[in-house]
């Protein structure tokens, strides 16, 4: 009895908690930058197309692998003929040949034949192995292009994300400016009506208010455009509601020194890995073209039965096994032409790799220079904001005391707002430059590099 009393409060508490959880309003989850990148990597159409390209490259490997397997097939043939040669061979295969047949007039032949054919490639100058190597190199190059697409998409999401955050800050600055000028306009209107202010001062404030409202409108329009661009990158409707998290996604991550970053880039960048794979593929193509003069050896077998009707029997079955070698001696110089073409593709692939290396070097250099510039701009902008705040405070006191004109006050207020805008732009430019260094150096440590996929293509598994 006492146990029942102890159980009832527990069950009641569980039911009450469940009802509270069900009735509680759902808490909206803010969209973080890593979450936005993850969504884009799943939903973006460009990346989905790149994934299908990888599937095509894998299917080429499967097709190249099929050349190492024997081919097996069934066939059936129904023949009716008045040909002496066919009559002779088919009746022999039927094992129904009658001696003394007049082959000048053997009569009408009826033959029903069915069988199993097997062909096994034994050697074709190494072309099957070269085709497999070429397909694997093609897959590695495709994986590198896929990784490059992922990184480009990630970089676009990061830049657009920070453009949205900076646009919101611009809106706050513009709203504060509109609020400040509106308050001063109200005071100036009262003073003008009282005869203690000039009409030119009143008109100057109205012009400044119109400019502030224009800046506010431009900032809001910029925000709408950038947020629409972000959701298009995420594969969603541009009018989707957004709730972007303000949490810093990178913490206090610092980029590696330039020398180490360049070394990482040259070792890991997917563009270089893809160019190397293309060069390997071109080399395999050259070797395959040169193998055109090598012999080809195939093994073929056939098990079949013939009858003049459908009365086939196992004791009248036929079989044959043949080993055949073909050695091309002259092909109109087509092998030489194919070899020259393959060598040209190999040289082209080598120049592509060299260009990829130079492009990566330039990309890393630009990323570090942009970062250094953004850091210095941010330092200068912060000092400008501090001086702008001090100047505006002094001019405001002078203006309220009557020793400064409204024009001077508006100039100080405008200079302060421009300094704040430059500071905001430099702050987010620094964030974007930090992510650009992570992408350029193929960083996979903690920091912005965690938002980029591993640029190194996964090596294909060699066949036994």
Short mmCIF file of C-alpha atoms in Angstrom, two decimals:
data_model
loop_
_atom_site.label_atom_id
_atom_site.label_comp_id
_atom_site.label_asym_id
_atom_site.label_seq_id
_atom_site.Cartn_x
_atom_site.Cartn_y
_atom_site.Cartn_z
CA UNK A 1 0.00 0.00 0.00
CA UNK A 2 2.80 2.33 0.90
CA UNK A 3 4.59 1.40 -2.33
CA UNK A 4 1.57 2.47 -4.31
CA UNK A 5 1.56 5.86 -2.64
CA UNK A 6 5.23 6.30 -3.47
CA UNK A 7 4.69 5.35 -7.13
CA UNK A 8 1.75 7.65 -7.79
CA UNK A 9 3.61 10.95 -7.17
CA UNK A 10 6.39 9.76 -9.46
CA UNK A 11 4.03 8.99 -12.31
CA UNK A 12 2.21 12.25 -11.74
CA UNK A 13 5.47 14.15 -11.90
CA UNK A 14 6.46 12.44 -15.16
CA UNK A 15 3.11 13.24 -16.77
CA UNK A 16 3.26 16.85 -15.59
CA UNK A 17 6.78 17.28 -16.96
CA UNK A 18 5.75 15.78 -20.30
CA UNK A 19 2.77 18.10 -20.58
CA UNK A 20 4.96 21.11 -19.79
CA UNK A 21 7.48 20.08 -22.44
CA UNK A 22 4.77 19.61 -25.05
CA UNK A 23 3.06 22.90 -24.26
CA UNK A 24 6.32 24.88 -24.04
CA UNK A 25 6.99 27.09 -27.09
CA UNK A 26 9.71 25.90 -29.44
CA UNK A 27 12.99 27.76 -29.08
CA UNK A 28 14.29 29.07 -32.36
CA UNK A 29 17.79 27.90 -33.13
CA UNK A 30 20.09 30.53 -34.56
CA UNK A 31 21.85 29.71 -37.80
CA UNK A 32 25.59 29.55 -37.23
CA UNK A 33 28.23 29.99 -39.90
CA UNK A 34 29.33 26.31 -39.73
CA UNK A 35 25.66 25.34 -39.98
CA UNK A 36 25.18 27.57 -43.01
CA UNK A 37 28.23 26.02 -44.69
CA UNK A 38 26.98 22.50 -43.92
CA UNK A 39 23.56 23.35 -45.38
CA UNK A 40 25.12 24.79 -48.54
CA UNK A 41 27.29 21.69 -49.02
CA UNK A 42 24.15 19.55 -48.97
CA UNK A 43 21.66 21.67 -50.93
CA UNK A 44 23.68 23.77 -53.38
CA UNK A 45 22.97 22.71 -57.01
CA UNK A 46 26.55 23.34 -58.15
CA UNK A 47 27.91 20.89 -55.61
CA UNK A 48 25.21 18.35 -56.41
CA UNK A 49 26.32 18.54 -60.05
CA UNK A 50 29.94 18.03 -58.95
CA UNK A 51 28.86 14.95 -56.98
CA UNK A 52 27.28 13.48 -60.11
CA UNK A 53 30.52 14.12 -62.00
CA UNK A 54 32.33 12.06 -59.38
CA UNK A 55 29.79 9.27 -59.90
CA UNK A 56 30.55 9.33 -63.64
CA UNK A 57 34.28 9.09 -62.94
CA UNK A 58 33.71 6.09 -60.67
CA UNK A 59 31.65 4.41 -63.39
CA UNK A 60 34.60 4.80 -65.78
CA UNK A 61 36.75 2.86 -63.33
CA UNK A 62 34.15 0.11 -63.22
CA UNK A 63 34.08 -0.01 -67.00
CA UNK A 64 37.89 -0.21 -67.17
CA UNK A 65 37.87 -2.99 -64.57
CA UNK A 66 35.40 -4.99 -66.67
CA UNK A 67 38.09 -5.52 -69.34
CA UNK A 68 39.89 -7.96 -67.01
CA UNK A 69 36.88 -10.27 -66.76
CA UNK A 70 35.84 -12.90 -69.30
CA UNK A 71 32.76 -12.32 -71.39
CA UNK A 72 30.06 -14.96 -71.32
CA UNK A 73 27.04 -15.15 -73.59
CA UNK A 74 24.32 -17.40 -74.92
CA UNK A 75 23.31 -17.41 -78.56
CA UNK A 76 20.68 -19.10 -80.71
CA UNK A 77 20.41 -19.37 -84.47
CA UNK A 78 17.76 -20.75 -86.81
CA UNK A 79 18.90 -21.36 -90.41
CA UNK A 80 17.22 -22.57 -93.57
CA UNK A 81 19.46 -22.61 -96.64
CA UNK A 82 20.21 -24.20 -99.99
CA UNK A 83 24.00 -23.90 -99.87
CA UNK A 84 26.27 -26.95 -100.25
CA UNK A 85 28.97 -25.63 -97.91
CA UNK A 86 26.47 -24.79 -95.17
CA UNK A 87 24.78 -28.18 -95.68
CA UNK A 88 28.09 -30.00 -95.25
CA UNK A 89 29.32 -28.26 -92.11
CA UNK A 90 25.98 -27.93 -90.36
CA UNK A 91 24.99 -31.56 -90.90
CA UNK A 92 28.39 -32.62 -89.62
CA UNK A 93 27.88 -30.44 -86.51
CA UNK A 94 24.42 -32.03 -86.19
CA UNK A 95 26.20 -35.38 -86.34
CA UNK A 96 23.52 -36.39 -88.86
CA UNK A 97 25.69 -36.50 -91.98
CA UNK A 98 24.72 -39.23 -94.42
CA UNK A 99 27.51 -40.57 -96.64
CA UNK A 100 26.91 -40.39 -100.35
CA UNK A 101 25.12 -37.05 -100.24
CA UNK A 102 25.19 -35.23 -103.54
CA UNK A 103 26.56 -31.83 -102.58
CA UNK A 104 25.73 -30.40 -105.98
CA UNK A 105 22.11 -30.81 -104.96
CA UNK A 106 21.97 -31.54 -101.24
CA UNK A 107 18.48 -30.12 -100.81
CA UNK A 108 17.12 -27.64 -98.29
CA UNK A 109 19.00 -27.38 -94.97
CA UNK A 110 17.26 -26.71 -91.70
CA UNK A 111 19.50 -26.04 -88.69
CA UNK A 112 18.66 -24.96 -85.14
CA UNK A 113 21.80 -24.06 -83.23
CA UNK A 114 22.29 -22.82 -79.69
CA UNK A 115 25.32 -22.53 -77.49
CA UNK A 116 27.50 -20.78 -74.95
CA UNK A 117 30.45 -18.56 -75.92
CA UNK A 118 33.30 -17.50 -73.64
CA UNK A 119 36.09 -15.05 -74.42
CA UNK A 120 38.99 -14.28 -72.08
CA UNK A 121 41.54 -11.50 -72.76
CA UNK A 122 45.02 -12.67 -71.84
CA UNK A 123 47.25 -9.88 -73.11
CA UNK A 124 46.69 -6.74 -75.14
CA UNK A 125 49.93 -4.84 -74.74
CA UNK A 126 49.06 -3.59 -71.24
CA UNK A 127 46.27 -1.39 -72.54
CA UNK A 128 43.76 -2.69 -69.97
CA UNK A 129 46.06 -1.81 -67.07
CA UNK A 130 46.75 1.58 -68.59
CA UNK A 131 43.02 2.20 -69.04
CA UNK A 132 42.51 1.39 -65.36
CA UNK A 133 45.33 3.73 -64.33
CA UNK A 134 43.89 6.48 -66.53
CA UNK A 135 40.42 6.03 -65.03
CA UNK A 136 41.83 6.23 -61.51
CA UNK A 137 43.76 9.38 -62.34
CA UNK A 138 40.58 10.79 -63.85
CA UNK A 139 38.72 10.06 -60.63
CA UNK A 140 41.43 11.77 -58.57
CA UNK A 141 41.22 14.82 -60.83
CA UNK A 142 37.42 14.85 -60.51
CA UNK A 143 37.64 14.58 -56.72
CA UNK A 144 40.05 17.51 -56.73
CA UNK A 145 37.61 19.59 -58.79
CA UNK A 146 34.82 18.60 -56.41
CA UNK A 147 36.93 19.71 -53.44
CA UNK A 148 37.66 23.00 -55.22
CA UNK A 149 33.93 23.53 -55.77
CA UNK A 150 33.28 22.84 -52.09
CA UNK A 151 35.92 25.34 -51.06
CA UNK A 152 34.68 28.01 -53.44
CA UNK A 153 31.14 27.52 -52.15
CA UNK A 154 32.34 27.69 -48.55
CA UNK A 155 34.25 30.90 -49.28
CA UNK A 156 31.16 32.47 -50.88
CA UNK A 157 29.02 31.55 -47.87
CA UNK A 158 31.59 33.05 -45.47
CA UNK A 159 31.90 36.29 -47.44
CA UNK A 160 28.13 36.64 -47.77
CA UNK A 161 27.67 35.86 -44.08
CA UNK A 162 30.00 38.69 -43.06
CA UNK A 163 28.42 41.01 -45.60
CA UNK A 164 25.10 40.43 -43.82
CA UNK A 165 26.61 41.13 -40.41
CA UNK A 166 28.32 44.28 -41.66
CA UNK A 167 25.09 45.44 -43.31
CA UNK A 168 23.30 45.10 -39.99
CA UNK A 169 25.95 47.23 -38.34
CA UNK A 170 25.62 49.82 -41.10
CA UNK A 171 21.88 49.92 -40.45
CA UNK A 172 22.44 50.54 -36.73
CA UNK A 173 24.87 53.34 -37.51
CA UNK A 174 22.45 54.89 -40.01
CA UNK A 175 19.54 54.59 -37.57
CA UNK A 176 21.55 56.29 -34.85
CA UNK A 177 22.48 59.05 -37.27
CA UNK A 178 18.83 59.55 -38.27
CA UNK A 179 17.84 59.64 -34.61
CA UNK A 180 20.54 62.19 -33.75
CA UNK A 181 19.79 64.49 -36.67
CA UNK A 182 16.04 64.23 -36.06
CA UNK A 183 16.48 65.31 -32.45
CA UNK A 184 18.66 68.24 -33.49
CA UNK A 185 16.15 69.17 -36.18
CA UNK A 186 13.37 69.31 -33.59
CA UNK A 187 15.49 71.59 -31.38
CA UNK A 188 16.46 73.76 -34.35
CA UNK A 189 12.83 74.05 -35.43
CA UNK A 190 11.87 75.35 -32.00
CA UNK A 191 14.75 77.80 -32.01
CA UNK A 192 13.90 78.96 -35.51
CA UNK A 193 10.30 79.59 -34.54
CA UNK A 194 11.57 81.53 -31.56
CA UNK A 195 13.80 83.63 -33.75
CA UNK A 196 17.10 82.42 -32.30
CA UNK A 197 18.19 80.36 -35.34
CA UNK A 198 18.68 81.03 -38.99
CA UNK A 199 16.62 79.37 -41.70
CA UNK A 200 19.84 78.24 -43.40
CA UNK A 201 20.71 76.21 -40.28
CA UNK A 202 17.28 74.61 -40.36
CA UNK A 203 17.66 73.75 -44.04
CA UNK A 204 21.13 72.28 -43.42
CA UNK A 205 19.69 69.94 -40.82
CA UNK A 206 16.90 68.87 -43.17
CA UNK A 207 19.43 68.10 -45.91
CA UNK A 208 21.54 66.11 -43.43
CA UNK A 209 18.45 64.19 -42.33
CA UNK A 210 17.62 63.34 -45.93
CA UNK A 211 21.17 62.06 -46.45
CA UNK A 212 20.98 59.96 -43.28
CA UNK A 213 17.67 58.46 -44.37
CA UNK A 214 19.17 57.70 -47.78
CA UNK A 215 22.09 55.90 -46.14
CA UNK A 216 19.66 53.95 -43.98
CA UNK A 217 17.64 52.93 -47.04
CA UNK A 218 20.80 51.86 -48.90
CA UNK A 219 21.97 49.82 -45.92
CA UNK A 220 18.63 48.04 -45.64
CA UNK A 221 18.61 47.28 -49.35
CA UNK A 222 22.16 45.94 -49.14
CA UNK A 223 21.09 43.68 -46.28
CA UNK A 224 18.16 42.29 -48.27
CA UNK A 225 20.34 41.61 -51.29
CA UNK A 226 23.08 39.87 -49.32
CA UNK A 227 20.70 37.72 -47.27
CA UNK A 228 18.91 36.67 -50.47
CA UNK A 229 22.30 35.73 -51.96
CA UNK A 230 23.11 33.70 -48.83
CA UNK A 231 19.95 31.64 -48.98
CA UNK A 232 20.41 31.03 -52.69
CA UNK A 233 23.84 29.60 -51.82
CA UNK A 234 22.11 27.43 -49.21
CA UNK A 235 19.78 26.08 -51.89
CA UNK A 236 16.74 27.74 -50.30
CA UNK A 237 14.23 30.40 -51.22
CA UNK A 238 15.65 33.95 -51.05
CA UNK A 239 12.69 35.04 -48.88
CA UNK A 240 13.41 32.48 -46.15
CA UNK A 241 13.54 34.02 -42.64
CA UNK A 242 17.03 34.28 -41.22
CA UNK A 243 18.28 34.25 -37.64
CA UNK A 244 22.02 34.51 -37.90
CA UNK A 245 24.04 33.79 -34.79
CA UNK A 246 26.40 36.55 -33.66
CA UNK A 247 28.82 34.09 -32.06
CA UNK A 248 32.37 34.25 -33.51
CA UNK A 249 32.88 30.95 -35.37
CA UNK A 250 36.69 31.04 -35.37
CA UNK A 251 37.59 32.09 -31.84
CA UNK A 252 41.12 33.44 -31.52
CA UNK A 253 42.57 31.45 -34.41
CA UNK A 254 45.72 32.94 -35.87
CA UNK A 255 46.96 32.15 -39.39
CA UNK A 256 50.24 30.26 -39.78
CA UNK A 257 53.36 32.18 -40.82
CA UNK A 258 53.57 32.90 -44.53
CA UNK A 259 56.37 30.42 -45.24
CA UNK A 260 54.58 27.56 -43.50
CA UNK A 261 51.27 28.49 -45.07
CA UNK A 262 52.80 28.49 -48.56
CA UNK A 263 54.42 25.10 -47.91
CA UNK A 264 51.07 23.69 -46.79
CA UNK A 265 49.35 25.09 -49.86
CA UNK A 266 51.84 23.55 -52.27
CA UNK A 267 51.44 20.19 -50.56
CA UNK A 268 47.68 20.12 -50.04
CA UNK A 269 45.85 22.40 -52.44
CA UNK A 270 43.31 20.47 -54.48
CA UNK A 271 44.15 22.43 -57.63
CA UNK A 272 47.71 21.08 -57.60
CA UNK A 273 46.54 17.58 -56.69
CA UNK A 274 44.08 17.65 -59.57
CA UNK A 275 46.74 18.90 -62.00
CA UNK A 276 49.06 16.07 -60.91
CA UNK A 277 46.28 13.55 -61.50
CA UNK A 278 45.68 14.94 -64.98
CA UNK A 279 49.40 14.67 -65.71
CA UNK A 280 49.39 11.03 -64.58
CA UNK A 281 46.38 10.39 -66.80
CA UNK A 282 48.16 11.95 -69.79
CA UNK A 283 51.26 9.83 -69.17
CA UNK A 284 49.12 6.69 -69.10
CA UNK A 285 47.57 7.81 -72.39
CA UNK A 286 51.02 8.15 -73.97
CA UNK A 287 52.04 4.67 -72.88
CA UNK A 288 48.74 3.26 -74.15
CA UNK A 289 49.24 4.88 -77.54
CA UNK A 290 52.75 3.44 -77.82
CA UNK A 291 51.39 -0.07 -77.15
CA UNK A 292 49.63 -0.12 -80.51
CA UNK A 293 52.38 -2.32 -82.02
CA UNK A 294 52.20 -4.93 -79.27
CA UNK A 295 50.45 -8.28 -79.82
CA UNK A 296 46.97 -9.12 -78.57
CA UNK A 297 46.26 -12.58 -77.15
CA UNK A 298 42.73 -13.86 -76.47
CA UNK A 299 41.31 -17.20 -75.37
CA UNK A 300 37.93 -18.17 -76.80
CA UNK A 301 35.71 -21.15 -76.17
CA UNK A 302 32.35 -22.36 -77.46
CA UNK A 303 29.92 -25.09 -76.44
CA UNK A 304 27.03 -25.60 -78.85
CA UNK A 305 24.62 -28.08 -80.34
CA UNK A 306 22.95 -28.38 -83.78
CA UNK A 307 19.84 -30.19 -84.97
CA UNK A 308 17.46 -30.01 -87.89
CA UNK A 309 14.69 -29.50 -85.38
CA UNK A 310 14.55 -29.16 -81.60
CA UNK A 311 15.71 -32.67 -80.77
CA UNK A 312 19.04 -31.61 -79.24
CA UNK A 313 20.94 -34.07 -77.10
CA UNK A 314 24.10 -33.91 -75.00
CA UNK A 315 25.82 -36.75 -76.88
CA UNK A 316 25.69 -34.65 -80.07
CA UNK A 317 27.06 -31.43 -78.46
CA UNK A 318 30.16 -29.73 -79.88
CA UNK A 319 32.86 -27.66 -78.22
CA UNK A 320 35.96 -25.74 -79.25
CA UNK A 321 38.74 -23.84 -77.50
CA UNK A 322 41.06 -21.50 -79.39
CA UNK A 323 44.04 -19.38 -78.39
CA UNK A 324 44.52 -16.52 -80.80
CA UNK A 325 47.31 -13.97 -81.15
CA UNK A 326 47.12 -10.91 -83.38
CA UNK A 327 50.28 -8.92 -84.09
CA UNK A 328 49.71 -5.63 -85.94
CA UNK A 329 52.49 -4.93 -88.41
CA UNK A 330 51.32 -1.79 -90.17
CA UNK A 331 48.35 0.45 -89.46
CA UNK A 332 48.97 3.40 -91.72
CA UNK A 333 51.06 5.24 -89.11
CA UNK A 334 47.99 5.65 -86.87
CA UNK A 335 49.95 4.47 -83.82
CA UNK A 336 52.59 7.12 -84.39
CA UNK A 337 49.88 9.77 -84.81
CA UNK A 338 48.16 8.65 -81.60
CA UNK A 339 51.50 8.76 -79.79
CA UNK A 340 52.23 12.32 -80.95
CA UNK A 341 48.75 13.38 -79.87
CA UNK A 342 49.16 11.74 -76.46
CA UNK A 343 52.54 13.42 -75.94
CA UNK A 344 50.99 16.78 -76.76
CA UNK A 345 48.30 16.16 -74.11
CA UNK A 346 51.04 15.20 -71.67
CA UNK A 347 52.91 18.45 -72.31
CA UNK A 348 49.65 20.35 -71.96
CA UNK A 349 48.95 18.65 -68.62
CA UNK A 350 52.46 19.59 -67.46
CA UNK A 351 51.84 23.26 -68.26
CA UNK A 352 48.49 23.09 -66.45
CA UNK A 353 50.28 21.80 -63.34
CA UNK A 354 52.86 24.58 -63.59
CA UNK A 355 50.10 27.17 -63.91
CA UNK A 356 48.27 25.64 -60.92
CA UNK A 357 51.41 25.99 -58.79
CA UNK A 358 51.84 29.63 -59.79
CA UNK A 359 48.15 30.34 -59.19
CA UNK A 360 48.33 28.82 -55.71
CA UNK A 361 51.43 30.86 -54.88
CA UNK A 362 49.65 34.04 -55.98
CA UNK A 363 46.50 33.08 -54.09
CA UNK A 364 48.44 32.58 -50.85
CA UNK A 365 50.33 35.84 -51.33
CA UNK A 366 47.12 37.79 -51.96
CA UNK A 367 45.42 36.23 -48.94
CA UNK A 368 48.22 37.25 -46.58
CA UNK A 369 48.46 40.74 -48.07
CA UNK A 370 44.71 41.21 -47.72
CA UNK A 371 44.88 40.08 -44.13
CA UNK A 372 47.75 42.44 -43.29
CA UNK A 373 45.94 45.30 -45.00
CA UNK A 374 42.71 44.56 -43.12
CA UNK A 375 44.55 44.45 -39.78
CA UNK A 376 46.19 47.83 -40.41
CA UNK A 377 42.96 49.35 -41.70
CA UNK A 378 41.17 48.15 -38.58
CA UNK A 379 43.81 49.72 -36.33
CA UNK A 380 43.59 53.03 -38.18
CA UNK A 381 39.78 52.92 -38.22
CA UNK A 382 39.60 52.32 -34.47
CA UNK A 383 41.79 55.35 -33.83
CA UNK A 384 39.64 57.37 -36.24
CA UNK A 385 36.49 56.35 -34.35
CA UNK A 386 38.02 57.38 -31.02
CA UNK A 387 39.09 60.75 -32.43
CA UNK A 388 35.71 61.16 -34.14
CA UNK A 389 33.86 60.53 -30.88
CA UNK A 390 36.06 63.04 -29.04
CA UNK A 391 35.72 65.63 -31.78
CA UNK A 392 31.94 65.23 -31.91
CA UNK A 393 31.70 65.53 -28.13
CA UNK A 394 33.72 68.77 -28.15
CA UNK A 395 31.83 70.26 -31.10
CA UNK A 396 28.51 69.31 -29.47
CA UNK A 397 29.46 71.27 -26.37
CA UNK A 398 30.63 74.17 -28.50
CA UNK A 399 27.43 74.05 -30.53
CA UNK A 400 25.24 73.95 -27.43
CA UNK A 401 27.26 76.87 -26.05
CA UNK A 402 26.82 78.84 -29.23
CA UNK A 403 30.49 78.93 -30.26
CA UNK A 404 30.12 76.43 -33.14
CA UNK A 405 27.74 76.49 -36.08
CA UNK A 406 25.31 73.75 -37.00
CA UNK A 407 27.39 73.12 -40.13
CA UNK A 408 30.43 72.34 -38.01
CA UNK A 409 28.37 70.04 -35.81
CA UNK A 410 26.97 68.15 -38.81
CA UNK A 411 30.46 67.77 -40.28
CA UNK A 412 31.72 66.28 -37.02
CA UNK A 413 28.76 63.93 -36.77
CA UNK A 414 29.19 62.81 -40.37
CA UNK A 415 32.95 62.27 -39.91
CA UNK A 416 32.29 60.16 -36.80
CA UNK A 417 29.76 57.97 -38.64
CA UNK A 418 32.07 57.49 -41.61
CA UNK A 419 34.84 56.40 -39.25
CA UNK A 420 32.48 53.88 -37.63
CA UNK A 421 31.49 52.54 -41.05
CA UNK A 422 35.15 52.17 -42.02
CA UNK A 423 35.83 50.39 -38.75
CA UNK A 424 32.95 47.98 -39.31
CA UNK A 425 34.02 47.30 -42.90
CA UNK A 426 37.64 46.73 -41.83
CA UNK A 427 36.57 44.40 -39.01
CA UNK A 428 34.60 42.11 -41.30
CA UNK A 429 37.21 42.39 -44.06
CA UNK A 430 39.68 41.02 -41.53
CA UNK A 431 37.34 38.11 -40.81
CA UNK A 432 36.96 37.35 -44.51
CA UNK A 433 40.71 37.64 -45.08
CA UNK A 434 41.29 35.20 -42.21
CA UNK A 435 39.02 32.67 -43.90
CA UNK A 436 40.74 33.35 -47.22
CA UNK A 437 44.11 32.43 -45.68
CA UNK A 438 42.64 29.19 -44.35
CA UNK A 439 41.32 28.31 -47.80
CA UNK A 440 44.48 29.38 -49.63
CA UNK A 441 46.78 27.41 -47.31
CA UNK A 442 44.49 24.36 -47.15
CA UNK A 443 44.46 24.61 -43.36
CA UNK A 444 42.75 21.71 -41.60
CA UNK A 445 43.56 22.71 -38.02
CA UNK A 446 41.12 24.36 -35.62
CA UNK A 447 39.94 27.68 -37.00
CA UNK A 448 38.53 28.76 -40.35
CA UNK A 449 40.13 25.70 -41.95
CA UNK A 450 37.56 23.50 -40.24
CA UNK A 451 34.92 24.98 -42.55
CA UNK A 452 36.77 23.79 -45.65
CA UNK A 453 36.77 20.19 -46.83
CA UNK A 454 40.03 18.28 -47.02
CA UNK A 455 41.39 19.36 -50.43
CA UNK A 456 43.41 16.19 -50.95
CA UNK A 457 41.46 13.72 -53.15
CA UNK A 458 40.96 10.30 -51.65
CA UNK A 459 43.32 7.84 -53.38
CA UNK A 460 41.64 5.06 -55.29
CA UNK A 461 42.15 1.56 -53.97
CA UNK A 462 44.54 -0.42 -56.19
CA UNK A 463 43.29 -3.67 -57.51
CA UNK A 464 44.98 -6.88 -56.53
#
